Coordinates of C-alpha atoms and ligand atoms in Angstrom, one line a residue:
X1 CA -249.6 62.9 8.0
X2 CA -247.7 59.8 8.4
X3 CA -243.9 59.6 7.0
X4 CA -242.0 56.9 6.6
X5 CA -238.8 56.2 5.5
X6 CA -238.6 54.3 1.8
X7 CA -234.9 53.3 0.7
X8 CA -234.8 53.6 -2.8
X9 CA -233.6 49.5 -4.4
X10 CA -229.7 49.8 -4.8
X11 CA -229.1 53.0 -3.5
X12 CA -228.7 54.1 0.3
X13 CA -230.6 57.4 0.1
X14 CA -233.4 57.6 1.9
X15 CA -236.8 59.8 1.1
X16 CA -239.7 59.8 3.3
X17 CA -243.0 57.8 2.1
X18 CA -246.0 60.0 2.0
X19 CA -249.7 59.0 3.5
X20 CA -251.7 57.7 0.8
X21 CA -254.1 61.0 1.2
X22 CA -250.9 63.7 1.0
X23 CA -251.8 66.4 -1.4
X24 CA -247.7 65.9 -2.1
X25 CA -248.7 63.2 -4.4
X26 CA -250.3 63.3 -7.7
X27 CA -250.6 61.8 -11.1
X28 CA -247.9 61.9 -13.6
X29 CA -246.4 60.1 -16.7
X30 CA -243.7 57.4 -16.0
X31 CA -240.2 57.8 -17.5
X32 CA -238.8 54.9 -20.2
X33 CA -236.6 54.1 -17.5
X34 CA -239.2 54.1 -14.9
X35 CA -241.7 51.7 -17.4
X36 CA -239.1 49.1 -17.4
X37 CA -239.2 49.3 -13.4
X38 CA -243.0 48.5 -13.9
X39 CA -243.0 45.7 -16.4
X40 CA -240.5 44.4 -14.0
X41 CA -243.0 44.3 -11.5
X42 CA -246.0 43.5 -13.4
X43 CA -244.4 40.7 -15.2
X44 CA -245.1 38.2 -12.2
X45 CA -249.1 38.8 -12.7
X46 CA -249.1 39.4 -16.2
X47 CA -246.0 37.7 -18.3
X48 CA -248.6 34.9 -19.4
X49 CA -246.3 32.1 -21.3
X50 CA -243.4 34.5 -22.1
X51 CA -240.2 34.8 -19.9
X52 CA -239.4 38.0 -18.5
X53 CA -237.3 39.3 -20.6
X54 CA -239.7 38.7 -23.6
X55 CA -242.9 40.3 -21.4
X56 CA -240.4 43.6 -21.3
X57 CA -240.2 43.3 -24.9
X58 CA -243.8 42.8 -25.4
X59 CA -244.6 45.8 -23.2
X60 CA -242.3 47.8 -25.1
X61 CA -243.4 46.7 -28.5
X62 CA -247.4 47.0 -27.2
X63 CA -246.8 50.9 -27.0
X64 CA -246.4 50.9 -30.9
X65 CA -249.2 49.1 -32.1
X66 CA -252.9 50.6 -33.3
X67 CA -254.8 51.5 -30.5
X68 CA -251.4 52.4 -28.6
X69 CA -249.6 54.7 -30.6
X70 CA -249.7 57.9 -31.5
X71 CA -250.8 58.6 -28.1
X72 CA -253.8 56.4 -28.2
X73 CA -252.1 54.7 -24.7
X74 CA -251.5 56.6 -21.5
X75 CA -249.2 55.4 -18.5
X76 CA -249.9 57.0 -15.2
X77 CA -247.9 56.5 -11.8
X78 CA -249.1 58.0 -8.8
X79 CA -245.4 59.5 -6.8
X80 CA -244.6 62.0 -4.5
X81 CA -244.2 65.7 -6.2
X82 CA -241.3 67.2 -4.5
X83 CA -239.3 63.8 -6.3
X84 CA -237.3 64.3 -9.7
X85 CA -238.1 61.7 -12.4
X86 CA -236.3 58.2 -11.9
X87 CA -235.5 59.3 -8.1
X88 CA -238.8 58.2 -7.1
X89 CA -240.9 56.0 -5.1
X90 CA -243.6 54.5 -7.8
X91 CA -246.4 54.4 -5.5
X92 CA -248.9 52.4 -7.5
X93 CA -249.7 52.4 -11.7
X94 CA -251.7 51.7 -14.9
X95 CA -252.3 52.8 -18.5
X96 CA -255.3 53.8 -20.2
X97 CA -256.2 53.0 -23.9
X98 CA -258.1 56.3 -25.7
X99 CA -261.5 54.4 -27.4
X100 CA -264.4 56.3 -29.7
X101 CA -267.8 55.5 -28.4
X102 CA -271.1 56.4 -28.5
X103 CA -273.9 57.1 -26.6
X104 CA -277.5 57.2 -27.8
X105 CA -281.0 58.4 -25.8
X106 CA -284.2 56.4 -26.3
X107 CA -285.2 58.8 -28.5
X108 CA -281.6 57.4 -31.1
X109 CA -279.7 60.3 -30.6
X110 CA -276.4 59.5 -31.1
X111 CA -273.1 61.5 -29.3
X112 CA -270.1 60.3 -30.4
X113 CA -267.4 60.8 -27.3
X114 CA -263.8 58.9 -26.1
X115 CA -263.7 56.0 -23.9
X116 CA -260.6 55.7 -21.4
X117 CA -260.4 52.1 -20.9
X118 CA -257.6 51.1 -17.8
X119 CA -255.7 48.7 -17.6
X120 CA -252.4 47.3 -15.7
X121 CA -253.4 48.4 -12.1
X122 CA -250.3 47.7 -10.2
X123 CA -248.8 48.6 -6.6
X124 CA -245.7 47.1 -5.7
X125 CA -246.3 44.4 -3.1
X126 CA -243.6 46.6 -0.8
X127 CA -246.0 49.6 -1.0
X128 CA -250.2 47.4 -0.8
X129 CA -252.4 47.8 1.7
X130 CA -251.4 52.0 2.1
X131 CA -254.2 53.2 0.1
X132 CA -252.2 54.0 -2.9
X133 CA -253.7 52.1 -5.6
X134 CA -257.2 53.2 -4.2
X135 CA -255.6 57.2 -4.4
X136 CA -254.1 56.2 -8.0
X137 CA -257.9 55.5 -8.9
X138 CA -258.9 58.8 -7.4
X139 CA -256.8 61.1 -9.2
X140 CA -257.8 58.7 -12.8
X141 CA -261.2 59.6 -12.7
X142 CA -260.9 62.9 -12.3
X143 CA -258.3 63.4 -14.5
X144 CA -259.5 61.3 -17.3
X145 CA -263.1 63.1 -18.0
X146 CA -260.2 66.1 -19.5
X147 CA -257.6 63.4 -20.9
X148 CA -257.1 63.7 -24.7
X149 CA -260.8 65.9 -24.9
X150 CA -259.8 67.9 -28.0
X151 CA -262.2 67.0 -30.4
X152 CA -264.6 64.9 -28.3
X153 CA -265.7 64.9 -24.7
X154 CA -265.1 61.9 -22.5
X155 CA -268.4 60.1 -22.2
X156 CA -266.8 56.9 -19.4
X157 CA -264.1 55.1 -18.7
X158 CA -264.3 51.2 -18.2
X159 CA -262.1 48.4 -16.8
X160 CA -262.2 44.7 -16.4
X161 CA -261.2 43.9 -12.6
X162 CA -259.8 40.9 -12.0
X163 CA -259.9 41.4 -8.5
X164 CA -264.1 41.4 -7.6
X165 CA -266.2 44.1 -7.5
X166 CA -265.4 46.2 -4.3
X167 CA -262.2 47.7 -4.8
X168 CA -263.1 49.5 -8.6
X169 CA -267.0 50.3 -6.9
X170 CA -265.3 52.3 -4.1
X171 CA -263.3 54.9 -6.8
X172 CA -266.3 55.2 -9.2
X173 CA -265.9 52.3 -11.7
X174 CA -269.5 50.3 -11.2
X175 CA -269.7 46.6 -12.0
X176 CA -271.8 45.4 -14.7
X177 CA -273.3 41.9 -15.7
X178 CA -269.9 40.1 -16.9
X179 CA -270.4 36.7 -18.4
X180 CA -269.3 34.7 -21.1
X181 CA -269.9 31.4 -23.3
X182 CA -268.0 29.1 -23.2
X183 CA -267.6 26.2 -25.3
X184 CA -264.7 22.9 -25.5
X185 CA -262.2 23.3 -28.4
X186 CA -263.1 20.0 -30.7
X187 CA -263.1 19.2 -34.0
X188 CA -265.8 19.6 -36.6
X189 CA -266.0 18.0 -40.0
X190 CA -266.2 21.2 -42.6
X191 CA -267.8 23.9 -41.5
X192 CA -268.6 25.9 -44.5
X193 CA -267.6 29.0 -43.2
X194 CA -265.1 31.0 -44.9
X195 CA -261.9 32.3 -42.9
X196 CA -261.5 35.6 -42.6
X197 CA -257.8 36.7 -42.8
X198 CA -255.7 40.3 -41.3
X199 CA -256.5 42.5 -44.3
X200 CA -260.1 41.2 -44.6
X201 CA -260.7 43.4 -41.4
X202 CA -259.9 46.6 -43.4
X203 CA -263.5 46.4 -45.0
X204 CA -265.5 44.2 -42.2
X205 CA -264.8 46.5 -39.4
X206 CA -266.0 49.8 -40.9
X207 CA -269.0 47.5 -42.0
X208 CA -269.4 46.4 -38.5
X209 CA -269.1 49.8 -37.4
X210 CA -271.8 51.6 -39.7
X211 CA -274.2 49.0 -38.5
X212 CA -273.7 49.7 -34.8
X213 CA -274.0 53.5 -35.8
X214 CA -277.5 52.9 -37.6
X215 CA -278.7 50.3 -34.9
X216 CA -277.3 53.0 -32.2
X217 CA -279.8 55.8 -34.2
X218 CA -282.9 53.4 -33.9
X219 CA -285.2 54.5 -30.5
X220 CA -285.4 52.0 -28.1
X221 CA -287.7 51.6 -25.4
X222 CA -285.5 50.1 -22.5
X223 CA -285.8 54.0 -20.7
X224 CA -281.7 53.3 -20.6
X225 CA -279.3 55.4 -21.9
X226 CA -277.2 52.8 -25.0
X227 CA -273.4 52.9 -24.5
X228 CA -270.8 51.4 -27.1
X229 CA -267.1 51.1 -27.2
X230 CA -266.9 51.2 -31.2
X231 CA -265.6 47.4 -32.5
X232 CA -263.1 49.2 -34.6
X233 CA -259.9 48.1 -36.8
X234 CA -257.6 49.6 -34.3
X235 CA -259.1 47.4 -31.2
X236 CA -259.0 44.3 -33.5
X237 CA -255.9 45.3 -34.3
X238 CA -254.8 45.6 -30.7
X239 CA -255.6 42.1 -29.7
X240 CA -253.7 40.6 -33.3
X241 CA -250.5 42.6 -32.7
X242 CA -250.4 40.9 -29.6
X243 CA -251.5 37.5 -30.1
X244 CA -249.2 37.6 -32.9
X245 CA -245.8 38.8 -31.4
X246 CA -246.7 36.1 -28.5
X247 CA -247.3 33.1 -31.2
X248 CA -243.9 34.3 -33.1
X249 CA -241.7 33.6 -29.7
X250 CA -243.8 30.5 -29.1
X251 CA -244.0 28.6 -32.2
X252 CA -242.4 30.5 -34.7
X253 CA -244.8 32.0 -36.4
X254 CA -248.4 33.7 -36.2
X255 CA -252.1 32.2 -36.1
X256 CA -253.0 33.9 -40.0
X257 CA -256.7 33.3 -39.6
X258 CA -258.4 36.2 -37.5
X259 CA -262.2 34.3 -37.6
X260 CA -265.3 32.9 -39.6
X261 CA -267.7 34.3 -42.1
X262 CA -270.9 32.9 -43.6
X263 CA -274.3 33.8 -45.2
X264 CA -275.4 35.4 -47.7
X265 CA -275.0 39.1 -47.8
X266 CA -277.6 40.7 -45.6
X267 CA -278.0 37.5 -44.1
X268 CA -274.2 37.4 -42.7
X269 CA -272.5 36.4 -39.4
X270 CA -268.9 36.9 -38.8
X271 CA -266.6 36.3 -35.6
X272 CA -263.7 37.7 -35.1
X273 CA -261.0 35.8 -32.3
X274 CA -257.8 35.9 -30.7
X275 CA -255.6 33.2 -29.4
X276 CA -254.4 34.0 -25.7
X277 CA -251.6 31.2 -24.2
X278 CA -251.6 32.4 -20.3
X279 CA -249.0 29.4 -20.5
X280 CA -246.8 28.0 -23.0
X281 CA -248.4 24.5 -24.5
X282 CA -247.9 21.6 -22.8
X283 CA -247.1 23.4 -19.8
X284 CA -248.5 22.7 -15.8
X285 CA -251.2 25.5 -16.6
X286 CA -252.1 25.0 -20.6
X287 CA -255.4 24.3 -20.2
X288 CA -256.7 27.6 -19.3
X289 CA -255.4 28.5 -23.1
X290 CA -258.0 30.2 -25.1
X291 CA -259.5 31.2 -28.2
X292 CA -261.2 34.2 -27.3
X293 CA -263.9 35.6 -29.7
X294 CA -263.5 39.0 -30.0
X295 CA -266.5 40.4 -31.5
X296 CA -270.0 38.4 -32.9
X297 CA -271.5 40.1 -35.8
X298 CA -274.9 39.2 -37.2
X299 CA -276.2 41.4 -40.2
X300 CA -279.7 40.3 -40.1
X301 CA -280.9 42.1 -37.0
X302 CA -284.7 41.7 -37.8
X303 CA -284.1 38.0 -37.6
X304 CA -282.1 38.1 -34.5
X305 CA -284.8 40.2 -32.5
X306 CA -287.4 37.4 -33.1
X307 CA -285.4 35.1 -30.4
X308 CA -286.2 37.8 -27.8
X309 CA -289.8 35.6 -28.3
X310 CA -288.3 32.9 -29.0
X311 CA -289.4 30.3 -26.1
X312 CA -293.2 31.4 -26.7
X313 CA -293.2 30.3 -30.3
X314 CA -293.8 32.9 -31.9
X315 CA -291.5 32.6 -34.8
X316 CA -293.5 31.1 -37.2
X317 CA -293.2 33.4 -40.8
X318 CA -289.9 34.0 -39.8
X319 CA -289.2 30.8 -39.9
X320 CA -286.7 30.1 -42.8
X321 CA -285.0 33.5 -42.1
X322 CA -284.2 32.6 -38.1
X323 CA -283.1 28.7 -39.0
X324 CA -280.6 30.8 -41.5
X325 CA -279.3 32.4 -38.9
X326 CA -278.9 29.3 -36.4
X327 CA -277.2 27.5 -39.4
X328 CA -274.9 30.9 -40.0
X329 CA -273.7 30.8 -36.2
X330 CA -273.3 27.2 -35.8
X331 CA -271.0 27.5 -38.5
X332 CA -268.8 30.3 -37.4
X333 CA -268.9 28.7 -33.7
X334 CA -267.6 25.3 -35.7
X335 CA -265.0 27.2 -37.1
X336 CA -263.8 28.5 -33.7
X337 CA -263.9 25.6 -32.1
X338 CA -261.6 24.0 -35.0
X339 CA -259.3 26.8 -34.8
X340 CA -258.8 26.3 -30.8
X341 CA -257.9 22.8 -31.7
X342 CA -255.3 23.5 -34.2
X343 CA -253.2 26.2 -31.8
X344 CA -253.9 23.7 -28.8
X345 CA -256.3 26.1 -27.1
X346 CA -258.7 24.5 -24.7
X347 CA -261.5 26.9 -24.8
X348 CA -263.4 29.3 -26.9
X349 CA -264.8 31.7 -24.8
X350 CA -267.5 34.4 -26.2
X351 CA -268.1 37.3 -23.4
X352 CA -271.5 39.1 -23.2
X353 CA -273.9 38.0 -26.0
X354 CA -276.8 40.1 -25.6
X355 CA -280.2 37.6 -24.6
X356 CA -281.3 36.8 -28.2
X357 CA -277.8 36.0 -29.5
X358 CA -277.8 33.8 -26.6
X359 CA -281.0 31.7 -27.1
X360 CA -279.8 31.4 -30.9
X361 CA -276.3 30.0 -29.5
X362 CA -278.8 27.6 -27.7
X363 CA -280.6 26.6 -30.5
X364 CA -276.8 25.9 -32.8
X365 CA -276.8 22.5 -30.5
X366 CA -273.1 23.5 -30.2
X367 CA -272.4 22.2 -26.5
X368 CA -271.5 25.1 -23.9
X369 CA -272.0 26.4 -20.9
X370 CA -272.3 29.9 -19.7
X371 CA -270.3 31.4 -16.8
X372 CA -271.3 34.7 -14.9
X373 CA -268.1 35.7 -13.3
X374 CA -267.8 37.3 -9.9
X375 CA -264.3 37.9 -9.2
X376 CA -262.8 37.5 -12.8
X377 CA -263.2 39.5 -16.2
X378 CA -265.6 41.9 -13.8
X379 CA -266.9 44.2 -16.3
X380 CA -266.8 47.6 -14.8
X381 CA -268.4 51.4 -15.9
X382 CA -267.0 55.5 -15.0
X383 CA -269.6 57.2 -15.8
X384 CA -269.6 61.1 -16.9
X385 CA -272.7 61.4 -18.1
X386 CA -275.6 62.4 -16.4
X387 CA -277.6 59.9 -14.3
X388 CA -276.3 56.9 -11.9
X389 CA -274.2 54.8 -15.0
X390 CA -275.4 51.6 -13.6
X391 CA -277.2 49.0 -14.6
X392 CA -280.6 50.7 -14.2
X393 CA -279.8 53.6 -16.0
X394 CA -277.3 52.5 -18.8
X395 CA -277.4 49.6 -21.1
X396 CA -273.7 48.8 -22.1
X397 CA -274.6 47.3 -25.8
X398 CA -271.8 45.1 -27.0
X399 CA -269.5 44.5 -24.1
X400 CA -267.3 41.8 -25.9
X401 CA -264.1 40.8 -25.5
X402 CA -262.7 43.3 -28.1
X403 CA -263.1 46.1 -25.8
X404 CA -260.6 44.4 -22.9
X405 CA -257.4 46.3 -23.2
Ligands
COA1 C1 -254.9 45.3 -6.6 C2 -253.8 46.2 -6.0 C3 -253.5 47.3 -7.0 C4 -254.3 46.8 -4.7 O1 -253.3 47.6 -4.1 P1 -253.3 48.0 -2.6 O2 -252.1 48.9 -2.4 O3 -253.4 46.9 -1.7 O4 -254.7 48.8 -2.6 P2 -255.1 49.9 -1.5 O5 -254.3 49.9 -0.3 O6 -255.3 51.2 -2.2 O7 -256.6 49.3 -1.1 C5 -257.7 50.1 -1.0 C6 -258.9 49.2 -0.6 O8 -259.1 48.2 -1.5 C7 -259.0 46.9 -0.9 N1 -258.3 46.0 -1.7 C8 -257.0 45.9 -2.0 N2 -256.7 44.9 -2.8 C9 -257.8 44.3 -3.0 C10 -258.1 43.1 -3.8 N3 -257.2 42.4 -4.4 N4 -259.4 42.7 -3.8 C11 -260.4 43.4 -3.1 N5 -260.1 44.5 -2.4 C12 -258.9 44.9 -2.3 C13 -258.2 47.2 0.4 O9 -258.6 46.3 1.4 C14 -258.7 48.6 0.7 O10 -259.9 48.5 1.3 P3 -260.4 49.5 2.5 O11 -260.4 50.9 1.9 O12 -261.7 49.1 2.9 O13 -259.3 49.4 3.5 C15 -252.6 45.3 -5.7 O14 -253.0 44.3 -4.8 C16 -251.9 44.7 -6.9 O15 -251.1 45.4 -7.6 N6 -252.2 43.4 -7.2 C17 -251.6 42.7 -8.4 C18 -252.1 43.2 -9.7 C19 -253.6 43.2 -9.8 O16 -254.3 42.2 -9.5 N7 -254.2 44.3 -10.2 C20 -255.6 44.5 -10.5 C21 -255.9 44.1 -11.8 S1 -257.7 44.3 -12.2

């Protein structure tokens, strides 16, 4: 085992620094003093357009909000044992966000289950390249398969590396297809979609939800195992707490309009979006601002399967239903586009639309292009069920951007 000496930041004791594969090391909890240490830390990769001071507010604040609260949120710091709370050497860190999802067989058997979804993996840059972040990993995935299991069992846990593939792969968390579309923010003359506002959420998320439950039920003949992170309240919730504390320090007040409805009902699509400044306006790095879309709903599933077939013509009776549908997501995609221009956003970025929503986004005319990501946004899978939980074996339905947190 390999000691070395750590002095602790203004203080002149001295404890040893464990090897990254001591068994004197394990998981624990942070202390409120020891979190502050953290944001400290993190701020530098993940203050976006706030100032320091305001990112330790926002992390402090982001522990209260649905999703977060009531122990919805975890914060885990891998440290030395035999060291007292606040006395200690934080080795490397992250949090995890407690998610209901469901799995379903080909048969549409649905089990509901928890999601851990981690976030925030840190190691202090005095402390990288010891193994300790890779350890912190480790000691997650075992831990998290019993984390918060009273009612439900952990089905997965998922992350979105932002540092490649490799690194997550190695402890267990297998990369999955990660891609978006993106399109420009311009302006469109009227849209005719409606905006939806916070409290119409309350009613079109449990909507949302019932329809991925019955859709989750159908059998499906992939010979994959389905997987969903439920598009709940709480996760749209999540992202609009934060976008909205972030717009309040920025401009003074908060973006009121959460996305676009249209259609007729049975006929409906809806988007839901956020509005993420990784730099204030007008500043050196601006134009990677972006209006991120959240969550794509279309109601008319029938429709939507017929662009599976799409390219060999086969449309034909279904004609009227499937230009409805075009018309319905050209106009929400307006809207989001319009909305990105009004906040100064550059982009509106849509992540993982399954293949048919895709060839309808061709068919809007709406210019975009689509980006598969290698290093960024790298969708990535824990798997505690039975079989590999790759690609082959699972098919993650849904993996949009309201999952990320
Ligand atoms: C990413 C981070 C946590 C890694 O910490 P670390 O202490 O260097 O990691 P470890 O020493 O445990 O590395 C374990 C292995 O991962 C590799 N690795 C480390 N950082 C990596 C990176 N950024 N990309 C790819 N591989 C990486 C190491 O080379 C090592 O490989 P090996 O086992 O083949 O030798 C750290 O660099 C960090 O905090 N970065 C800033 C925040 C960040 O980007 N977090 C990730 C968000 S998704």
């Amino acid at each position: 085992m390999t000691l070395q000496p750590y002095t602790k930041t203004g203080s002149h004791d001295e404890v040893e620094l464990q090897d990254s594969s001591s068994p004197e090391l394990h998981l624990t909890h942070p202390e409120p003093e020891e979190n502050v240490a953290i944001w400290t830390l993190t701020s530098n990769a993940w203050k976006d357009a706030l100032t320091i001071p305001l990112y330790l507010e926002e992390s402090s604040y982001l522990m209260t909000v649905p999703l977060a609260k009531d122990g919805g949120m975890s914060q885990w710091v891998l440290v030395d044992r035999n060291l007292p709370p606040n006395q200690r050497p934080l080795l490397a860190s992250c949090e995890s966000f407690r998610k209901r999802s469901l799995i379903s067989d080909t048969h549409g058997n649905v089990t509901e289950g928890i999601t851990h979804g981690v976030a925030s993996v840190y190691c202090d840059p005095k402390y990288r390249g010891r193994g300790y972040a890779a350890r912190l990993m480790k000691e997650l995935a075992k831990t998290l398969l019993h984390w918060q299991t009273e009612t439900h069992k952990c089905v997965a846990s998922v992350l979105f590396s932002d540092i490649g593939k490799k690194f997550y792969a190695n402890v267990g968390w297998h990369p999955f297809p990660s891609y978006h579309i993106e399109f420009k923010a311009s302006p469109n003359d009227s849209t005719g979609a409606t905006k939806i506002l916070a409290e119409d959420l309350a009613s079109l998320c449990p909507e949302d939800e019932a329809m991925v439950r019955k859709a989750m039920a159908c059998p499906s003949d992939s010979g994959k195992s389905r997987y969903t992170i439920l598009p709940d309240h709480e996760h749209m919730l999540w992202h609009h707490s934060k976008e909205g504390w972030v717009c309040d320090r920025l401009f003074g007040k908060r973006p009121l309009v959460k996305g676009a409805i249209t259609g007729q009902p049975g006929s409906r699509v809806w988007v839901v979006w956020t509005h993420r400044f990784y730099s204030p306006p007008h500043g050196p790095d601006c134009s990677e601002n972006t209006l991120y879309i959240l969550r794509v709903v279309v109601e008319d599933q029938t429709s939507l399967k017929h662009f599976t077939s799409s390219l060999e013509g086969t449309l034909s009776d279904q004609q009227p239903k499937c230009d409805e549908l075009i018309a319905n997501m050209r106009a929400v995609l307006q809207a989001a586009q319009n909305e990105a221009v009004e906040w100064k956003l550059y982009h509106v970025k849509l992540w993982g639309p399954a293949p048919e929503l895709e060839e309808v986004i061709k068919l809007t005319g709406v210019p975009h292009r689509r980006v598969d990501r290698d290093e960024e946004g790298i969708c990535s899978l824990l798997w505690y069920g039975e079989g590999s939980g790759r690609e082959d074996e699972v098919e993650w339905v849904g993996n949009e951007k309201y999952g990320w947190c």
